[in-house]
Amino acid sequence: MSLRHAVLGLLAESPASGYDLMKLFNASLSNVWPATQSQVYGELTKLTTAGLVEVAAHGPRGRKEYAITEDGLAELRHWLTEVEPSGPQRHDGLLRVFFLGIVTPLEAQTFLLHQAERAARARAAYEHIEETAHWDEEMISVYGRIALEYGLRMSATHEEWARWAADEVTSAKARKASELAKAQHEEGRQHEGE
């Protein structure tokens, strides 16, 4: 997802100023695609230059209200229906799991239990949003609730997996794999010394 399409998506529901867009980002999209004020205002300038949004109204103190154009709506539809989502291609935490045999079983277990706690905190935050958000009939609420369900389910799955993995790294099979890796490392160091 790009910031460009996030801004277009918010403007597809209704015109908004840069300030209004930041409020919408913080209330709805920040868990999925965080953005700073300077990024949003910079993107509005780019979208205006590209003809995908236009200034629909001017207000006091230089306030501008932006609206999506027909070209902007066409770009958003194209992105929604024809561009394959990239998804997460890198996951630093999961990469570390591949190499946990290098540390002690207790260190590996501690790492994984920490991941479980992070997932539990994320789920609690999502549950708080679910309980306190004003869910109405507008597009961002209806589909935002669907996106929130993804966060709820994924955080629950992540926590469950991390607790399972914390038990696995203390198994006899995991210990044997760690010992084998350490023995191979020591053997390599001895050959270097010859």
mmCIF file of C-alpha atoms in Angstrom:
data_model
loop_
_atom_site.group_PDB
_atom_site.id
_atom_site.type_symbol
_atom_site.label_atom_id
_atom_site.label_comp_id
_atom_site.label_asym_id
_atom_site.label_seq_id
_atom_site.Cartn_x
_atom_site.Cartn_y
_atom_site.Cartn_z
ATOM 1 C CA MET A 1 0.000 0.000 0.000
ATOM 2 C CA SER A 2 1.255 3.450 -0.700
ATOM 3 C CA LEU A 3 0.555 6.725 0.984
ATOM 4 C CA ARG A 4 -0.804 7.946 -2.344
ATOM 5 C CA HIS A 5 -3.546 5.347 -2.352
ATOM 6 C CA ALA A 6 -4.300 5.823 1.327
ATOM 7 C CA VAL A 7 -4.920 9.539 0.751
ATOM 8 C CA LEU A 8 -6.997 8.833 -2.367
ATOM 9 C CA GLY A 9 -9.036 6.277 -0.442
ATOM 10 C CA LEU A 10 -9.818 8.720 2.354
ATOM 11 C CA LEU A 11 -10.748 11.448 -0.112
ATOM 12 C CA ALA A 12 -12.977 9.028 -2.035
ATOM 13 C CA GLU A 13 -15.336 9.065 0.938
ATOM 14 C CA SER A 14 -15.469 12.848 1.298
ATOM 15 C CA PRO A 15 -13.393 15.976 0.692
ATOM 16 C CA ALA A 16 -11.029 16.882 3.519
ATOM 17 C CA SER A 17 -8.294 19.283 4.496
ATOM 18 C CA GLY A 18 -4.775 18.093 5.309
ATOM 19 C CA TYR A 19 -5.626 18.497 8.997
ATOM 20 C CA ASP A 20 -8.777 16.391 8.583
ATOM 21 C CA LEU A 21 -6.790 13.718 6.753
ATOM 22 C CA MET A 22 -4.285 13.534 9.611
ATOM 23 C CA LYS A 23 -7.130 13.035 12.085
ATOM 24 C CA LEU A 24 -8.535 10.262 9.894
ATOM 25 C CA PHE A 25 -5.117 8.628 9.588
ATOM 26 C CA ASN A 26 -4.616 8.666 13.333
ATOM 27 C CA ALA A 27 -8.102 7.345 14.009
ATOM 28 C CA SER A 28 -8.178 4.612 11.394
ATOM 29 C CA LEU A 29 -5.124 3.874 9.258
ATOM 30 C CA SER A 30 -2.209 4.436 11.643
ATOM 31 C CA ASN A 31 -2.039 0.744 12.644
ATOM 32 C CA VAL A 32 -1.835 -0.277 8.994
ATOM 33 C CA TRP A 33 -0.006 2.594 7.325
ATOM 34 C CA PRO A 34 1.317 5.321 9.626
ATOM 35 C CA ALA A 35 2.061 8.723 8.153
ATOM 36 C CA THR A 36 3.398 12.000 9.446
ATOM 37 C CA GLN A 37 1.849 15.393 8.827
ATOM 38 C CA SER A 38 4.646 16.395 6.452
ATOM 39 C CA GLN A 39 4.188 13.168 4.468
ATOM 40 C CA VAL A 40 0.446 13.719 4.079
ATOM 41 C CA TYR A 41 0.828 17.353 3.035
ATOM 42 C CA GLY A 42 3.634 16.422 0.643
ATOM 43 C CA GLU A 43 1.476 13.700 -0.888
ATOM 44 C CA LEU A 44 -1.433 16.121 -1.304
ATOM 45 C CA THR A 45 0.867 18.426 -3.274
ATOM 46 C CA LYS A 46 2.005 15.540 -5.500
ATOM 47 C CA LEU A 47 -1.554 14.326 -6.036
ATOM 48 C CA THR A 48 -2.702 17.842 -6.937
ATOM 49 C CA THR A 49 0.152 18.240 -9.418
ATOM 50 C CA ALA A 50 -0.724 14.844 -10.943
ATOM 51 C CA GLY A 51 -4.380 15.863 -11.307
ATOM 52 C CA LEU A 52 -5.612 13.092 -8.998
ATOM 53 C CA VAL A 53 -6.986 15.523 -6.390
ATOM 54 C CA GLU A 54 -8.011 19.159 -6.586
ATOM 55 C CA VAL A 55 -8.508 21.986 -4.166
ATOM 56 C CA ALA A 56 -12.284 22.062 -3.797
ATOM 57 C CA ALA A 57 -12.550 24.917 -1.300
ATOM 58 C CA HIS A 58 -10.477 27.540 0.487
ATOM 59 C CA GLY A 59 -11.080 28.404 4.123
ATOM 60 C CA PRO A 60 -9.754 30.789 6.731
ATOM 61 C CA ARG A 61 -5.999 31.027 7.395
ATOM 62 C CA GLY A 62 -5.127 29.378 4.072
ATOM 63 C CA ARG A 63 -7.047 26.164 4.827
ATOM 64 C CA LYS A 64 -7.555 24.075 1.694
ATOM 65 C CA GLU A 65 -10.090 21.313 1.296
ATOM 66 C CA TYR A 66 -9.120 18.626 -1.186
ATOM 67 C CA ALA A 67 -11.394 16.402 -3.262
ATOM 68 C CA ILE A 68 -10.584 13.384 -5.402
ATOM 69 C CA THR A 69 -10.916 13.892 -9.171
ATOM 70 C CA GLU A 70 -12.284 11.398 -11.693
ATOM 71 C CA ASP A 71 -8.672 10.526 -12.615
ATOM 72 C CA GLY A 72 -7.921 9.998 -8.931
ATOM 73 C CA LEU A 73 -10.922 7.722 -8.539
ATOM 74 C CA ALA A 74 -9.853 5.761 -11.630
ATOM 75 C CA GLU A 75 -6.328 5.394 -10.167
ATOM 76 C CA LEU A 76 -7.770 4.186 -6.856
ATOM 77 C CA ARG A 77 -10.050 1.660 -8.583
ATOM 78 C CA HIS A 78 -7.124 0.419 -10.694
ATOM 79 C CA TRP A 79 -4.968 -0.030 -7.596
ATOM 80 C CA LEU A 80 -7.773 -1.807 -5.719
ATOM 81 C CA THR A 81 -8.682 -4.255 -8.464
ATOM 82 C CA GLU A 82 -5.637 -4.755 -10.674
ATOM 83 C CA VAL A 83 -2.477 -4.253 -8.597
ATOM 84 C CA GLU A 84 -1.452 -7.297 -6.580
ATOM 85 C CA PRO A 85 -0.803 -6.453 -2.894
ATOM 86 C CA SER A 86 2.863 -6.773 -2.033
ATOM 87 C CA GLY A 87 2.340 -7.966 1.539
ATOM 88 C CA PRO A 88 5.134 -8.232 4.082
ATOM 89 C CA GLN A 89 8.255 -9.552 2.378
ATOM 90 C CA ARG A 90 10.605 -9.127 5.318
ATOM 91 C CA HIS A 91 9.976 -10.063 8.924
ATOM 92 C CA ASP A 92 12.897 -9.322 11.223
ATOM 93 C CA GLY A 93 11.437 -11.314 14.129
ATOM 94 C CA LEU A 94 10.811 -14.427 12.067
ATOM 95 C CA LEU A 95 14.270 -14.225 10.510
ATOM 96 C CA ARG A 96 15.722 -14.366 14.023
ATOM 97 C CA VAL A 97 13.772 -17.559 14.747
ATOM 98 C CA PHE A 98 15.806 -19.383 12.087
ATOM 99 C CA PHE A 99 18.960 -18.729 14.112
ATOM 100 C CA LEU A 100 17.759 -19.207 17.688
ATOM 101 C CA GLY A 101 19.821 -22.393 17.908
ATOM 102 C CA ILE A 102 22.873 -20.173 18.365
ATOM 103 C CA VAL A 103 21.688 -18.957 21.773
ATOM 104 C CA THR A 104 20.810 -21.017 24.829
ATOM 105 C CA PRO A 105 17.356 -22.653 24.991
ATOM 106 C CA LEU A 106 16.467 -20.266 27.811
ATOM 107 C CA GLU A 107 17.457 -17.231 25.702
ATOM 108 C CA ALA A 108 15.482 -18.584 22.750
ATOM 109 C CA GLN A 109 12.471 -19.218 24.950
ATOM 110 C CA THR A 110 12.725 -15.729 26.452
ATOM 111 C CA PHE A 111 12.831 -14.175 22.969
ATOM 112 C CA LEU A 112 9.724 -16.083 21.901
ATOM 113 C CA LEU A 113 7.807 -15.330 25.080
ATOM 114 C CA HIS A 114 8.625 -11.658 24.546
ATOM 115 C CA GLN A 115 7.114 -11.974 21.046
ATOM 116 C CA ALA A 116 4.011 -13.554 22.585
ATOM 117 C CA GLU A 117 3.677 -10.645 25.016
ATOM 118 C CA ARG A 118 4.081 -8.099 22.213
ATOM 119 C CA ALA A 119 1.323 -9.851 20.278
ATOM 120 C CA ALA A 120 -0.893 -9.879 23.381
ATOM 121 C CA ARG A 121 -0.349 -6.120 23.838
ATOM 122 C CA ALA A 122 -1.177 -5.526 20.168
ATOM 123 C CA ARG A 123 -4.363 -7.559 20.512
ATOM 124 C CA ALA A 124 -5.331 -5.574 23.622
ATOM 125 C CA ALA A 125 -4.808 -2.346 21.674
ATOM 126 C CA TYR A 126 -6.987 -3.646 18.826
ATOM 127 C CA GLU A 127 -9.664 -4.702 21.324
ATOM 128 C CA HIS A 128 -9.576 -1.201 22.820
ATOM 129 C CA ILE A 129 -10.104 0.295 19.368
ATOM 130 C CA GLU A 130 -12.959 -2.127 18.739
ATOM 131 C CA GLU A 131 -14.658 -1.142 22.004
ATOM 132 C CA THR A 132 -14.111 2.609 21.855
ATOM 133 C CA ALA A 133 -14.293 3.506 18.161
ATOM 134 C CA HIS A 134 -17.413 5.124 16.805
ATOM 135 C CA TRP A 135 -18.575 2.556 14.233
ATOM 136 C CA ASP A 136 -21.082 4.137 11.885
ATOM 137 C CA GLU A 137 -22.320 3.448 8.358
ATOM 138 C CA GLU A 138 -19.575 5.385 6.564
ATOM 139 C CA MET A 139 -17.124 3.543 4.322
ATOM 140 C CA ILE A 140 -14.087 4.010 6.560
ATOM 141 C CA SER A 141 -15.986 2.576 9.540
ATOM 142 C CA VAL A 142 -17.494 -0.415 7.746
ATOM 143 C CA TYR A 143 -14.288 -1.457 6.027
ATOM 144 C CA GLY A 144 -12.081 -0.259 8.854
ATOM 145 C CA ARG A 145 -13.887 -2.718 11.114
ATOM 146 C CA ILE A 146 -13.095 -5.500 8.632
ATOM 147 C CA ALA A 147 -9.404 -4.482 8.662
ATOM 148 C CA LEU A 148 -9.460 -4.354 12.468
ATOM 149 C CA GLU A 149 -10.672 -7.959 12.539
ATOM 150 C CA TYR A 150 -7.517 -8.914 10.614
ATOM 151 C CA GLY A 151 -5.395 -7.322 13.344
ATOM 152 C CA LEU A 152 -7.367 -9.090 16.068
ATOM 153 C CA ARG A 153 -7.014 -12.481 14.423
ATOM 154 C CA MET A 154 -3.365 -12.090 13.411
ATOM 155 C CA SER A 155 -2.264 -10.913 16.853
ATOM 156 C CA ALA A 156 -4.082 -13.836 18.471
ATOM 157 C CA THR A 157 -2.438 -16.267 16.039
ATOM 158 C CA HIS A 158 0.989 -14.677 16.555
ATOM 159 C CA GLU A 159 0.671 -14.973 20.323
ATOM 160 C CA GLU A 160 -0.466 -18.600 20.121
ATOM 161 C CA TRP A 161 2.379 -19.497 17.740
ATOM 162 C CA ALA A 162 5.037 -17.744 19.879
ATOM 163 C CA ARG A 163 3.938 -19.586 23.034
ATOM 164 C CA TRP A 164 3.995 -22.896 21.151
ATOM 165 C CA ALA A 165 7.447 -22.088 19.710
ATOM 166 C CA ALA A 166 8.744 -21.167 23.198
ATOM 167 C CA ASP A 167 7.945 -24.725 24.275
ATOM 168 C CA GLU A 168 9.458 -26.198 21.114
ATOM 169 C CA VAL A 169 12.882 -24.550 21.566
ATOM 170 C CA THR A 170 13.356 -26.396 24.841
ATOM 171 C CA SER A 171 12.561 -29.804 23.286
ATOM 172 C CA ALA A 172 15.189 -32.520 22.953
ATOM 173 C CA LYS A 173 15.139 -32.142 19.154
ATOM 174 C CA ALA A 174 15.863 -28.405 19.363
ATOM 175 C CA ARG A 175 18.651 -28.939 21.888
ATOM 176 C CA LYS A 176 20.241 -31.570 19.665
ATOM 177 C CA ALA A 177 20.103 -29.240 16.642
ATOM 178 C CA SER A 178 21.757 -26.461 18.685
ATOM 179 C CA GLU A 179 24.478 -28.798 19.922
ATOM 180 C CA LEU A 180 25.150 -29.988 16.371
ATOM 181 C CA ALA A 181 25.459 -26.389 15.128
ATOM 182 C CA LYS A 182 27.856 -25.519 17.938
ATOM 183 C CA ALA A 183 29.943 -28.633 17.287
ATOM 184 C CA GLN A 184 30.188 -27.782 13.583
ATOM 185 C CA HIS A 185 31.199 -24.239 14.457
ATOM 186 C CA GLU A 186 33.915 -25.493 16.824
ATOM 187 C CA GLU A 187 35.145 -27.964 14.201
ATOM 188 C CA GLY A 188 35.383 -25.127 11.666
ATOM 189 C CA ARG A 189 37.391 -23.018 14.102
ATOM 190 C CA GLN A 190 39.795 -25.915 14.742
ATOM 191 C CA HIS A 191 40.397 -26.344 11.014
ATOM 192 C CA GLU A 192 41.125 -22.618 10.715
ATOM 193 C CA GLY A 193 43.739 -22.937 13.451
ATOM 194 C CA GLU A 194 45.640 -25.755 11.680
#
